[in-house]
PDB file of N, CA and C in Angstrom:
ATOM      1  N   UNK A 148      13.891  -0.212-175.494  1.00  0.00           N
ATOM      2  CA  UNK A 148      13.238  -1.366-176.078  1.00  0.00           C
ATOM      3  C   UNK A 148      11.868  -1.528-175.433  1.00  0.00           C
ATOM      4  N   UNK A 149      10.814  -1.632-176.244  1.00  0.00           N
ATOM      5  CA  UNK A 149       9.456  -1.813-175.745  1.00  0.00           C
ATOM      6  C   UNK A 149       9.023  -3.249-175.948  1.00  0.00           C
ATOM      7  N   UNK A 150       8.322  -3.767-174.976  1.00  0.00           N
ATOM      8  CA  UNK A 150       7.743  -5.099-175.100  1.00  0.00           C
ATOM      9  C   UNK A 150       6.240  -4.925-175.204  1.00  0.00           C
ATOM     10  N   UNK A 151       5.648  -5.353-176.305  1.00  0.00           N
ATOM     11  CA  UNK A 151       4.207  -5.260-176.463  1.00  0.00           C
ATOM     12  C   UNK A 151       3.575  -6.596-176.137  1.00  0.00           C
ATOM     13  N   UNK A 152       2.771  -6.597-175.118  1.00  0.00           N
ATOM     14  CA  UNK A 152       2.055  -7.798-174.723  1.00  0.00           C
ATOM     15  C   UNK A 152       0.603  -7.386-174.524  1.00  0.00           C
ATOM     16  N   UNK A 153      -0.295  -7.981-175.295  1.00  0.00           N
ATOM     17  CA  UNK A 153      -1.692  -7.564-175.249  1.00  0.00           C
ATOM     18  C   UNK A 153      -2.529  -8.336-174.245  1.00  0.00           C
ATOM     19  N   UNK A 154      -1.988  -9.386-173.651  1.00  0.00           N
ATOM     20  CA  UNK A 154      -2.755 -10.176-172.689  1.00  0.00           C
ATOM     21  C   UNK A 154      -2.849  -9.493-171.337  1.00  0.00           C
ATOM     22  N   UNK A 155      -3.728  -9.982-170.525  1.00  0.00           N
ATOM     23  CA  UNK A 155      -3.881  -9.481-169.164  1.00  0.00           C
ATOM     24  C   UNK A 155      -2.904 -10.190-168.245  1.00  0.00           C
ATOM     25  N   UNK A 156      -2.731  -9.658-167.037  1.00  0.00           N
ATOM     26  CA  UNK A 156      -2.049 -10.418-165.995  1.00  0.00           C
ATOM     27  C   UNK A 156      -2.896 -11.657-165.733  1.00  0.00           C
ATOM     28  N   UNK A 157      -2.281 -12.719-165.285  1.00  0.00           N
ATOM     29  CA  UNK A 157      -3.032 -13.966-165.125  1.00  0.00           C
ATOM     30  C   UNK A 157      -4.134 -13.885-164.091  1.00  0.00           C
ATOM     31  N   UNK A 158      -3.946 -13.137-163.037  1.00  0.00           N
ATOM     32  CA  UNK A 158      -4.982 -13.012-162.024  1.00  0.00           C
ATOM     33  C   UNK A 158      -5.238 -11.535-161.770  1.00  0.00           C
ATOM     34  N   UNK A 159      -5.958 -10.851-162.666  1.00  0.00           N
ATOM     35  CA  UNK A 159      -6.166  -9.426-162.476  1.00  0.00           C
ATOM     36  C   UNK A 159      -6.997  -9.159-161.224  1.00  0.00           C
ATOM     37  N   UNK A 160      -6.663  -8.089-160.530  1.00  0.00           N
ATOM     38  CA  UNK A 160      -7.440  -7.698-159.361  1.00  0.00           C
ATOM     39  C   UNK A 160      -8.827  -7.285-159.826  1.00  0.00           C
ATOM     40  N   UNK A 161      -9.818  -7.564-159.021  1.00  0.00           N
ATOM     41  CA  UNK A 161     -11.191  -7.259-159.402  1.00  0.00           C
ATOM     42  C   UNK A 161     -11.367  -5.775-159.690  1.00  0.00           C
ATOM     43  N   UNK A 162     -10.628  -4.926-158.969  1.00  0.00           N
ATOM     44  CA  UNK A 162     -10.807  -3.489-159.131  1.00  0.00           C
ATOM     45  C   UNK A 162      -9.866  -2.879-160.160  1.00  0.00           C
ATOM     46  N   UNK A 163      -8.922  -3.661-160.706  1.00  0.00           N
ATOM     47  CA  UNK A 163      -7.953  -3.126-161.662  1.00  0.00           C
ATOM     48  C   UNK A 163      -8.630  -2.823-162.988  1.00  0.00           C
ATOM     49  N   UNK A 164      -8.273  -1.682-163.576  1.00  0.00           N
ATOM     50  CA  UNK A 164      -8.854  -1.256-164.839  1.00  0.00           C
ATOM     51  C   UNK A 164      -7.786  -1.237-165.916  1.00  0.00           C
ATOM     52  N   UNK A 165      -8.163  -1.660-167.127  1.00  0.00           N
ATOM     53  CA  UNK A 165      -7.247  -1.558-168.266  1.00  0.00           C
ATOM     54  C   UNK A 165      -6.985  -0.091-168.532  1.00  0.00           C
ATOM     55  N   UNK A 166      -5.752   0.234-168.832  1.00  0.00           N
ATOM     56  CA  UNK A 166      -5.355   1.620-169.076  1.00  0.00           C
ATOM     57  C   UNK A 166      -5.472   1.924-170.563  1.00  0.00           C
ATOM     58  N   UNK A 167      -6.377   2.789-170.913  1.00  0.00           N
ATOM     59  CA  UNK A 167      -6.516   3.263-172.286  1.00  0.00           C
ATOM     60  C   UNK A 167      -6.648   4.760-172.236  1.00  0.00           C
ATOM     61  N   UNK A 168      -5.749   5.532-172.769  1.00  0.00           N
ATOM     62  CA  UNK A 168      -4.517   5.090-173.401  1.00  0.00           C
ATOM     63  C   UNK A 168      -3.545   4.540-172.367  1.00  0.00           C
ATOM     64  N   UNK A 169      -2.591   3.735-172.847  1.00  0.00           N
ATOM     65  CA  UNK A 169      -1.637   3.130-171.925  1.00  0.00           C
ATOM     66  C   UNK A 169      -0.783   4.199-171.260  1.00  0.00           C
ATOM     67  N   UNK A 170      -0.470   3.959-170.019  1.00  0.00           N
ATOM     68  CA  UNK A 170       0.331   4.886-169.230  1.00  0.00           C
ATOM     69  C   UNK A 170       1.780   4.428-169.270  1.00  0.00           C
ATOM     70  N   UNK A 171       2.687   5.363-169.508  1.00  0.00           N
ATOM     71  CA  UNK A 171       4.117   5.074-169.473  1.00  0.00           C
ATOM     72  C   UNK A 171       4.636   5.527-168.109  1.00  0.00           C
ATOM     73  N   UNK A 172       5.327   4.647-167.415  1.00  0.00           N
ATOM     74  CA  UNK A 172       5.887   4.959-166.101  1.00  0.00           C
ATOM     75  C   UNK A 172       7.377   4.621-166.107  1.00  0.00           C
ATOM     76  N   UNK A 173       8.075   5.150-165.138  1.00  0.00           N
ATOM     77  CA  UNK A 173       9.494   4.846-164.966  1.00  0.00           C
ATOM     78  C   UNK A 173       9.608   3.751-163.911  1.00  0.00           C
ATOM     79  N   UNK A 174      10.388   2.717-164.212  1.00  0.00           N
ATOM     80  CA  UNK A 174      10.539   1.538-163.356  1.00  0.00           C
ATOM     81  C   UNK A 174      11.974   1.493-162.847  1.00  0.00           C
ATOM     82  N   UNK A 175      12.123   1.153-161.566  1.00  0.00           N
ATOM     83  CA  UNK A 175      13.472   1.040-161.007  1.00  0.00           C
ATOM     84  C   UNK A 175      13.519  -0.135-160.032  1.00  0.00           C
ATOM     85  N   UNK A 176      14.555  -0.959-160.202  1.00  0.00           N
ATOM     86  CA  UNK A 176      14.849  -2.034-159.247  1.00  0.00           C
ATOM     87  C   UNK A 176      16.355  -2.144-159.191  1.00  0.00           C
ATOM     88  N   UNK A 177      16.925  -1.799-158.045  1.00  0.00           N
ATOM     89  CA  UNK A 177      18.378  -1.784-157.915  1.00  0.00           C
ATOM     90  C   UNK A 177      18.969  -0.764-158.874  1.00  0.00           C
ATOM     91  N   UNK A 178      19.875  -1.219-159.729  1.00  0.00           N
ATOM     92  CA  UNK A 178      20.490  -0.290-160.678  1.00  0.00           C
ATOM     93  C   UNK A 178      19.762  -0.267-162.023  1.00  0.00           C
ATOM     94  N   UNK A 179      18.804  -1.166-162.235  1.00  0.00           N
ATOM     95  CA  UNK A 179      18.047  -1.205-163.481  1.00  0.00           C
ATOM     96  C   UNK A 179      16.988  -0.106-163.483  1.00  0.00           C
ATOM     97  N   UNK A 180      16.997   0.700-164.519  1.00  0.00           N
ATOM     98  CA  UNK A 180      15.988   1.744-164.701  1.00  0.00           C
ATOM     99  C   UNK A 180      15.467   1.636-166.121  1.00  0.00           C
ATOM    100  N   UNK A 181      14.144   1.742-166.277  1.00  0.00           N
ATOM    101  CA  UNK A 181      13.550   1.609-167.606  1.00  0.00           C
ATOM    102  C   UNK A 181      12.182   2.283-167.632  1.00  0.00           C
ATOM    103  N   UNK A 182      11.721   2.592-168.818  1.00  0.00           N
ATOM    104  CA  UNK A 182      10.346   3.046-169.024  1.00  0.00           C
ATOM    105  C   UNK A 182       9.514   1.798-169.287  1.00  0.00           C
ATOM    106  N   UNK A 183       8.348   1.720-168.668  1.00  0.00           N
ATOM    107  CA  UNK A 183       7.476   0.551-168.818  1.00  0.00           C
ATOM    108  C   UNK A 183       6.059   0.999-169.144  1.00  0.00           C
ATOM    109  N   UNK A 184       5.313   0.092-169.748  1.00  0.00           N
ATOM    110  CA  UNK A 184       3.893   0.345-170.011  1.00  0.00           C
ATOM    111  C   UNK A 184       3.072  -0.262-168.890  1.00  0.00           C
ATOM    112  N   UNK A 185       2.107   0.508-168.418  1.00  0.00           N
ATOM    113  CA  UNK A 185       1.186   0.033-167.382  1.00  0.00           C
ATOM    114  C   UNK A 185      -0.084  -0.405-168.096  1.00  0.00           C
ATOM    115  N   UNK A 186      -0.460  -1.675-167.936  1.00  0.00           N
ATOM    116  CA  UNK A 186      -1.623  -2.212-168.633  1.00  0.00           C
ATOM    117  C   UNK A 186      -2.878  -2.205-167.778  1.00  0.00           C
ATOM    118  N   UNK A 187      -2.723  -2.408-166.493  1.00  0.00           N
ATOM    119  CA  UNK A 187      -3.857  -2.390-165.567  1.00  0.00           C
ATOM    120  C   UNK A 187      -3.437  -1.574-164.361  1.00  0.00           C
ATOM    121  N   UNK A 188      -4.388  -0.834-163.821  1.00  0.00           N
ATOM    122  CA  UNK A 188      -4.064   0.028-162.689  1.00  0.00           C
ATOM    123  C   UNK A 188      -5.267   0.157-161.773  1.00  0.00           C
ATOM    124  N   UNK A 189      -5.017   0.022-160.487  1.00  0.00           N
ATOM    125  CA  UNK A 189      -6.026   0.295-159.467  1.00  0.00           C
ATOM    126  C   UNK A 189      -5.325   1.057-158.357  1.00  0.00           C
ATOM    127  N   UNK A 190      -6.036   1.351-157.306  1.00  0.00           N
ATOM    128  CA  UNK A 190      -5.423   2.061-156.184  1.00  0.00           C
ATOM    129  C   UNK A 190      -4.314   1.233-155.548  1.00  0.00           C
ATOM    130  N   UNK A 191      -4.430  -0.085-155.593  1.00  0.00           N
ATOM    131  CA  UNK A 191      -3.509  -0.962-154.881  1.00  0.00           C
ATOM    132  C   UNK A 191      -2.562  -1.765-155.774  1.00  0.00           C
ATOM    133  N   UNK A 192      -2.927  -1.968-157.050  1.00  0.00           N
ATOM    134  CA  UNK A 192      -2.216  -2.903-157.922  1.00  0.00           C
ATOM    135  C   UNK A 192      -1.929  -2.267-159.284  1.00  0.00           C
ATOM    136  N   UNK A 193      -0.783  -2.631-159.867  1.00  0.00           N
ATOM    137  CA  UNK A 193      -0.455  -2.264-161.241  1.00  0.00           C
ATOM    138  C   UNK A 193       0.080  -3.493-161.962  1.00  0.00           C
ATOM    139  N   UNK A 194      -0.215  -3.617-163.234  1.00  0.00           N
ATOM    140  CA  UNK A 194       0.303  -4.687-164.068  1.00  0.00           C
ATOM    141  C   UNK A 194       1.124  -4.033-165.173  1.00  0.00           C
ATOM    142  N   UNK A 195       2.419  -4.385-165.259  1.00  0.00           N
ATOM    143  CA  UNK A 195       3.334  -3.714-166.180  1.00  0.00           C
ATOM    144  C   UNK A 195       4.097  -4.724-167.035  1.00  0.00           C
ATOM    145  N   UNK A 196       4.631  -4.239-168.160  1.00  0.00           N
ATOM    146  CA  UNK A 196       5.602  -5.003-168.940  1.00  0.00           C
ATOM    147  C   UNK A 196       6.971  -4.671-168.394  1.00  0.00           C
ATOM    148  N   UNK A 197       7.814  -5.686-168.188  1.00  0.00           N
ATOM    149  CA  UNK A 197       9.165  -5.498-167.642  1.00  0.00           C
ATOM    150  C   UNK A 197      10.213  -5.926-168.652  1.00  0.00           C
ATOM    151  N   UNK A 198      11.427  -5.464-168.433  1.00  0.00           N
ATOM    152  CA  UNK A 198      12.564  -5.925-169.220  1.00  0.00           C
ATOM    153  C   UNK A 198      13.257  -7.078-168.520  1.00  0.00           C
ATOM    154  N   UNK A 199      12.756  -7.458-167.367  1.00  0.00           N
ATOM    155  CA  UNK A 199      13.332  -8.539-166.569  1.00  0.00           C
ATOM    156  C   UNK A 199      12.194  -9.306-165.925  1.00  0.00           C
ATOM    157  N   UNK A 200      12.527 -10.357-165.203  1.00  0.00           N
ATOM    158  CA  UNK A 200      11.513 -11.120-164.468  1.00  0.00           C
ATOM    159  C   UNK A 200      11.886 -11.126-162.989  1.00  0.00           C
ATOM    160  N   UNK A 201      11.520 -10.069-162.255  1.00  0.00           N
ATOM    161  CA  UNK A 201      11.855 -10.024-160.835  1.00  0.00           C
ATOM    162  C   UNK A 201      11.106 -11.106-160.058  1.00  0.00           C
ATOM    163  N   UNK A 202      11.720 -11.573-159.010  1.00  0.00           N
ATOM    164  CA  UNK A 202      11.099 -12.602-158.178  1.00  0.00           C
ATOM    165  C   UNK A 202       9.969 -12.013-157.348  1.00  0.00           C
ATOM    166  N   UNK A 203       8.990 -12.840-157.027  1.00  0.00           N
ATOM    167  CA  UNK A 203       7.908 -12.412-156.152  1.00  0.00           C
ATOM    168  C   UNK A 203       8.498 -11.970-154.819  1.00  0.00           C
ATOM    169  N   UNK A 204       8.028 -10.853-154.311  1.00  0.00           N
ATOM    170  CA  UNK A 204       8.524 -10.304-153.056  1.00  0.00           C
ATOM    171  C   UNK A 204       9.589  -9.242-153.233  1.00  0.00           C
ATOM    172  N   UNK A 205      10.071  -9.039-154.464  1.00  0.00           N
ATOM    173  CA  UNK A 205      11.101  -8.024-154.717  1.00  0.00           C
ATOM    174  C   UNK A 205      10.516  -6.617-154.592  1.00  0.00           C
ATOM    175  N   UNK A 206      11.314  -5.703-154.057  1.00  0.00           N
ATOM    176  CA  UNK A 206      10.922  -4.297-153.934  1.00  0.00           C
ATOM    177  C   UNK A 206      11.291  -3.557-155.221  1.00  0.00           C
ATOM    178  N   UNK A 207      10.340  -2.854-155.825  1.00  0.00           N
ATOM    179  CA  UNK A 207      10.591  -2.042-157.015  1.00  0.00           C
ATOM    180  C   UNK A 207       9.987  -0.660-156.794  1.00  0.00           C
ATOM    181  N   UNK A 208      10.334   0.257-157.673  1.00  0.00           N
ATOM    182  CA  UNK A 208       9.811   1.624-157.601  1.00  0.00           C
ATOM    183  C   UNK A 208       9.200   1.975-158.943  1.00  0.00           C
ATOM    184  N   UNK A 209       8.004   2.556-158.911  1.00  0.00           N
ATOM    185  CA  UNK A 209       7.310   2.999-160.108  1.00  0.00           C
ATOM    186  C   UNK A 209       7.070   4.498-159.977  1.00  0.00           C
ATOM    187  N   UNK A 210       7.448   5.239-161.010  1.00  0.00           N
ATOM    188  CA  UNK A 210       7.223   6.684-161.008  1.00  0.00           C
ATOM    189  C   UNK A 210       6.282   7.019-162.150  1.00  0.00           C
ATOM    190  N   UNK A 211       5.109   7.517-161.807  1.00  0.00           N
ATOM    191  CA  UNK A 211       4.142   7.963-162.805  1.00  0.00           C
ATOM    192  C   UNK A 211       4.428   9.412-163.164  1.00  0.00           C
ATOM    193  N   UNK A 212       4.084   9.834-164.382  1.00  0.00           N
ATOM    194  CA  UNK A 212       4.342  11.212-164.798  1.00  0.00           C
ATOM    195  C   UNK A 212       3.748  12.216-163.807  1.00  0.00           C
ATOM    196  N   UNK A 213       4.574  13.158-163.367  1.00  0.00           N
ATOM    197  CA  UNK A 213       4.107  14.210-162.473  1.00  0.00           C
ATOM    198  C   UNK A 213       3.987  13.818-161.020  1.00  0.00           C
ATOM    199  N   UNK A 214       4.328  12.575-160.673  1.00  0.00           N
ATOM    200  CA  UNK A 214       4.202  12.105-159.295  1.00  0.00           C
ATOM    201  C   UNK A 214       5.558  11.636-158.780  1.00  0.00           C
ATOM    202  N   UNK A 215       5.650  11.492-157.467  1.00  0.00           N
ATOM    203  CA  UNK A 215       6.878  10.961-156.865  1.00  0.00           C
ATOM    204  C   UNK A 215       6.920   9.446-157.044  1.00  0.00           C
ATOM    205  N   UNK A 216       8.101   8.871-156.853  1.00  0.00           N
ATOM    206  CA  UNK A 216       8.269   7.423-156.973  1.00  0.00           C
ATOM    207  C   UNK A 216       7.444   6.715-155.900  1.00  0.00           C
ATOM    208  N   UNK A 217       6.815   5.617-156.285  1.00  0.00           N
ATOM    209  CA  UNK A 217       5.990   4.832-155.361  1.00  0.00           C
ATOM    210  C   UNK A 217       6.590   3.446-155.225  1.00  0.00           C
ATOM    211  N   UNK A 218       6.780   3.033-153.994  1.00  0.00           N
ATOM    212  CA  UNK A 218       7.290   1.697-153.729  1.00  0.00           C
ATOM    213  C   UNK A 218       6.232   0.648-154.006  1.00  0.00           C
ATOM    214  N   UNK A 219       6.665  -0.510-154.492  1.00  0.00           N
ATOM    215  CA  UNK A 219       5.738  -1.608-154.768  1.00  0.00           C
ATOM    216  C   UNK A 219       6.472  -2.931-154.575  1.00  0.00           C
ATOM    217  N   UNK A 220       5.702  -3.958-154.289  1.00  0.00           N
ATOM    218  CA  UNK A 220       6.217  -5.311-154.119  1.00  0.00           C
ATOM    219  C   UNK A 220       5.708  -6.159-155.290  1.00  0.00           C
ATOM    220  N   UNK A 221       6.582  -6.943-155.878  1.00  0.00           N
ATOM    221  CA  UNK A 221       6.194  -7.828-156.975  1.00  0.00           C
ATOM    222  C   UNK A 221       5.373  -8.973-156.396  1.00  0.00           C
ATOM    223  N   UNK A 222       4.142  -9.136-156.887  1.00  0.00           N
ATOM    224  CA  UNK A 222       3.300 -10.258-156.458  1.00  0.00           C
ATOM    225  C   UNK A 222       3.539 -11.481-157.326  1.00  0.00           C
ATOM    226  N   UNK A 223       3.677 -11.257-158.634  1.00  0.00           N
ATOM    227  CA  UNK A 223       3.977 -12.354-159.550  1.00  0.00           C
ATOM    228  C   UNK A 223       4.575 -11.761-160.818  1.00  0.00           C
ATOM    229  N   UNK A 224       5.336 -12.584-161.517  1.00  0.00           N
ATOM    230  CA  UNK A 224       5.938 -12.155-162.780  1.00  0.00           C
ATOM    231  C   UNK A 224       6.060 -13.366-163.686  1.00  0.00           C
ATOM    232  N   UNK A 225       5.412 -13.294-164.846  1.00  0.00           N
ATOM    233  CA  UNK A 225       5.489 -14.362-165.839  1.00  0.00           C
ATOM    234  C   UNK A 225       5.662 -13.743-167.206  1.00  0.00           C
ATOM    235  N   UNK A 226       6.586 -14.295-167.978  1.00  0.00           N
ATOM    236  CA  UNK A 226       6.822 -13.849-169.357  1.00  0.00           C
ATOM    237  C   UNK A 226       6.937 -12.328-169.446  1.00  0.00           C
ATOM    238  N   UNK A 227       7.720 -11.731-168.562  1.00  0.00           N
ATOM    239  CA  UNK A 227       8.020 -10.305-168.554  1.00  0.00           C
ATOM    240  C   UNK A 227       6.801  -9.423-168.281  1.00  0.00           C
ATOM    241  N   UNK A 228       5.755  -9.977-167.711  1.00  0.00           N
ATOM    242  CA  UNK A 228       4.590  -9.207-167.282  1.00  0.00           C
ATOM    243  C   UNK A 228       4.532  -9.333-165.762  1.00  0.00           C
ATOM    244  N   UNK A 229       4.647  -8.200-165.065  1.00  0.00           N
ATOM    245  CA  UNK A 229       4.705  -8.220-163.600  1.00  0.00           C
ATOM    246  C   UNK A 229       3.465  -7.586-163.000  1.00  0.00           C
ATOM    247  N   UNK A 230       3.012  -8.171-161.916  1.00  0.00           N
ATOM    248  CA  UNK A 230       1.911  -7.608-161.143  1.00  0.00           C
ATOM    249  C   UNK A 230       2.503  -7.072-159.848  1.00  0.00           C
ATOM    250  N   UNK A 231       2.283  -5.788-159.596  1.00  0.00           N
ATOM    251  CA  UNK A 231       2.861  -5.107-158.436  1.00  0.00           C
ATOM    252  C   UNK A 231       1.770  -4.657-157.481  1.00  0.00           C
ATOM    253  N   UNK A 232       2.064  -4.715-156.192  1.00  0.00           N
ATOM    254  CA  UNK A 232       1.161  -4.173-155.166  1.00  0.00           C
ATOM    255  C   UNK A 232       1.864  -2.995-154.525  1.00  0.00           C
ATOM    256  N   UNK A 233       1.210  -1.821-154.567  1.00  0.00           N
ATOM    257  CA  UNK A 233       1.791  -0.607-154.003  1.00  0.00           C
ATOM    258  C   UNK A 233       1.893  -0.682-152.490  1.00  0.00           C
ATOM    259  N   UNK A 234       2.980  -0.128-151.936  1.00  0.00           N
ATOM    260  CA  UNK A 234       3.135  -0.060-150.481  1.00  0.00           C
ATOM    261  C   UNK A 234       2.090   0.878-149.887  1.00  0.00           C
ATOM    262  N   UNK A 235       1.851   1.995-150.559  1.00  0.00           N
ATOM    263  CA  UNK A 235       0.808   2.951-150.174  1.00  0.00           C
ATOM    264  C   UNK A 235      -0.139   3.095-151.353  1.00  0.00           C
ATOM    265  N   UNK A 236      -1.435   2.882-151.156  1.00  0.00           N
ATOM    266  CA  UNK A 236      -2.361   2.960-152.293  1.00  0.00           C
ATOM    267  C   UNK A 236      -2.428   4.367-152.886  1.00  0.00           C
ATOM    268  N   UNK A 237      -2.765   4.424-154.168  1.00  0.00           N
ATOM    269  CA  UNK A 237      -2.966   5.711-154.830  1.00  0.00           C
ATOM    270  C   UNK A 237      -4.225   6.380-154.293  1.00  0.00           C
ATOM    271  N   UNK A 238      -4.212   7.685-154.223  1.00  0.00           N
ATOM    272  CA  UNK A 238      -5.419   8.431-153.850  1.00  0.00           C
ATOM    273  C   UNK A 238      -6.416   8.303-154.998  1.00  0.00           C
ATOM    274  N   UNK A 239      -7.721   8.200-154.717  1.00  0.00           N
ATOM    275  CA  UNK A 239      -8.717   8.059-155.793  1.00  0.00           C
ATOM    276  C   UNK A 239      -8.648   9.171-156.842  1.00  0.00           C
ATOM    277  N   UNK A 240      -8.370  10.395-156.432  1.00  0.00           N
ATOM    278  CA  UNK A 240      -8.282  11.504-157.394  1.00  0.00           C
ATOM    279  C   UNK A 240      -7.068  11.337-158.315  1.00  0.00           C
ATOM    280  N   UNK A 241      -5.970  10.835-157.768  1.00  0.00           N
ATOM    281  CA  UNK A 241      -4.771  10.598-158.580  1.00  0.00           C
ATOM    282  C   UNK A 241      -5.035   9.472-159.572  1.00  0.00           C
ATOM    283  N   UNK A 242      -5.688   8.413-159.123  1.00  0.00           N
ATOM    284  CA  UNK A 242      -6.032   7.306-160.013  1.00  0.00           C
ATOM    285  C   UNK A 242      -6.926   7.796-161.148  1.00  0.00           C
ATOM    286  N   UNK A 243      -7.938   8.591-160.834  1.00  0.00           N
ATOM    287  CA  UNK A 243      -8.821   9.133-161.868  1.00  0.00           C
ATOM    288  C   UNK A 243      -8.060   9.991-162.865  1.00  0.00           C
ATOM    289  N   UNK A 244      -7.121  10.810-162.375  1.00  0.00           N
ATOM    290  CA  UNK A 244      -6.334  11.665-163.269  1.00  0.00           C
ATOM    291  C   UNK A 244      -5.440  10.829-164.186  1.00  0.00           C
ATOM    292  N   UNK A 245      -4.816   9.770-163.650  1.00  0.00           N
ATOM    293  CA  UNK A 245      -3.968   8.904-164.471  1.00  0.00           C
ATOM    294  C   UNK A 245      -4.785   8.163-165.526  1.00  0.00           C
ATOM    295  N   UNK A 246      -5.898   7.576-165.118  1.00  0.00           N
ATOM    296  CA  UNK A 246      -6.725   6.812-166.046  1.00  0.00           C
ATOM    297  C   UNK A 246      -7.446   7.706-167.040  1.00  0.00           C
ATOM    298  N   UNK A 247      -7.749   8.935-166.631  1.00  0.00           N
ATOM    299  CA  UNK A 247      -8.436   9.874-167.516  1.00  0.00           C
ATOM    300  C   UNK A 247      -7.518  10.579-168.489  1.00  0.00           C
ATOM    301  N   UNK A 248      -6.215  10.347-168.373  1.00  0.00           N
ATOM    302  CA  UNK A 248      -5.276  10.956-169.301  1.00  0.00           C
ATOM    303  C   UNK A 248      -4.894  12.385-168.969  1.00  0.00           C
ATOM    304  N   UNK A 249      -5.276  12.874-167.786  1.00  0.00           N
ATOM    305  CA  UNK A 249      -4.937  14.249-167.421  1.00  0.00           C
ATOM    306  C   UNK A 249      -3.503  14.367-166.922  1.00  0.00           C
ATOM    307  N   UNK A 250      -2.894  13.254-166.518  1.00  0.00           N
ATOM    308  CA  UNK A 250      -1.474  13.219-166.151  1.00  0.00           C
ATOM    309  C   UNK A 250      -0.856  12.172-167.065  1.00  0.00           C
ATOM    310  N   UNK A 251      -0.091  12.615-168.099  1.00  0.00           N
ATOM    311  CA  UNK A 251       0.383  11.634-169.071  1.00  0.00           C
ATOM    312  C   UNK A 251       1.835  11.759-169.482  1.00  0.00           C
ATOM    313  N   UNK A 252       2.484  12.896-169.272  1.00  0.00           N
ATOM    314  CA  UNK A 252       3.831  13.018-169.824  1.00  0.00           C
ATOM    315  C   UNK A 252       4.850  13.413-168.776  1.00  0.00           C
ATOM    316  N   UNK A 253       6.083  12.976-169.011  1.00  0.00           N
ATOM    317  CA  UNK A 253       7.194  13.375-168.157  1.00  0.00           C
ATOM    318  C   UNK A 253       7.671  14.743-168.596  1.00  0.00           C
ATOM    319  N   UNK A 254       8.184  15.524-167.674  1.00  0.00           N
ATOM    320  CA  UNK A 254       8.709  16.855-168.010  1.00  0.00           C
ATOM    321  C   UNK A 254      10.206  16.811-168.097  1.00  0.00           C
TER     322      UNK A 254
END
């Protein structure tokens, strides 16, 4: 099930960029696993559509195509749109590859 939400996160990070084309990532929290759309992405922050509303401070895992799972903490979640802060920031080259569409599909 996909949730289409065209709005931004309520407080987008100054450095976060809208993802065009949208990036599909794998989301995991506890036993819940789902594919999610990433709407904004920076080295430190991601804004995603969720199938749930995790509480602020919850630990989640995001797996981008071709990369290992990355730990993140939920900063805020409203109306199934979550803003996550990565435990370890993305490398600038990885961010450029994701935003440039050079890393886009799961194998």
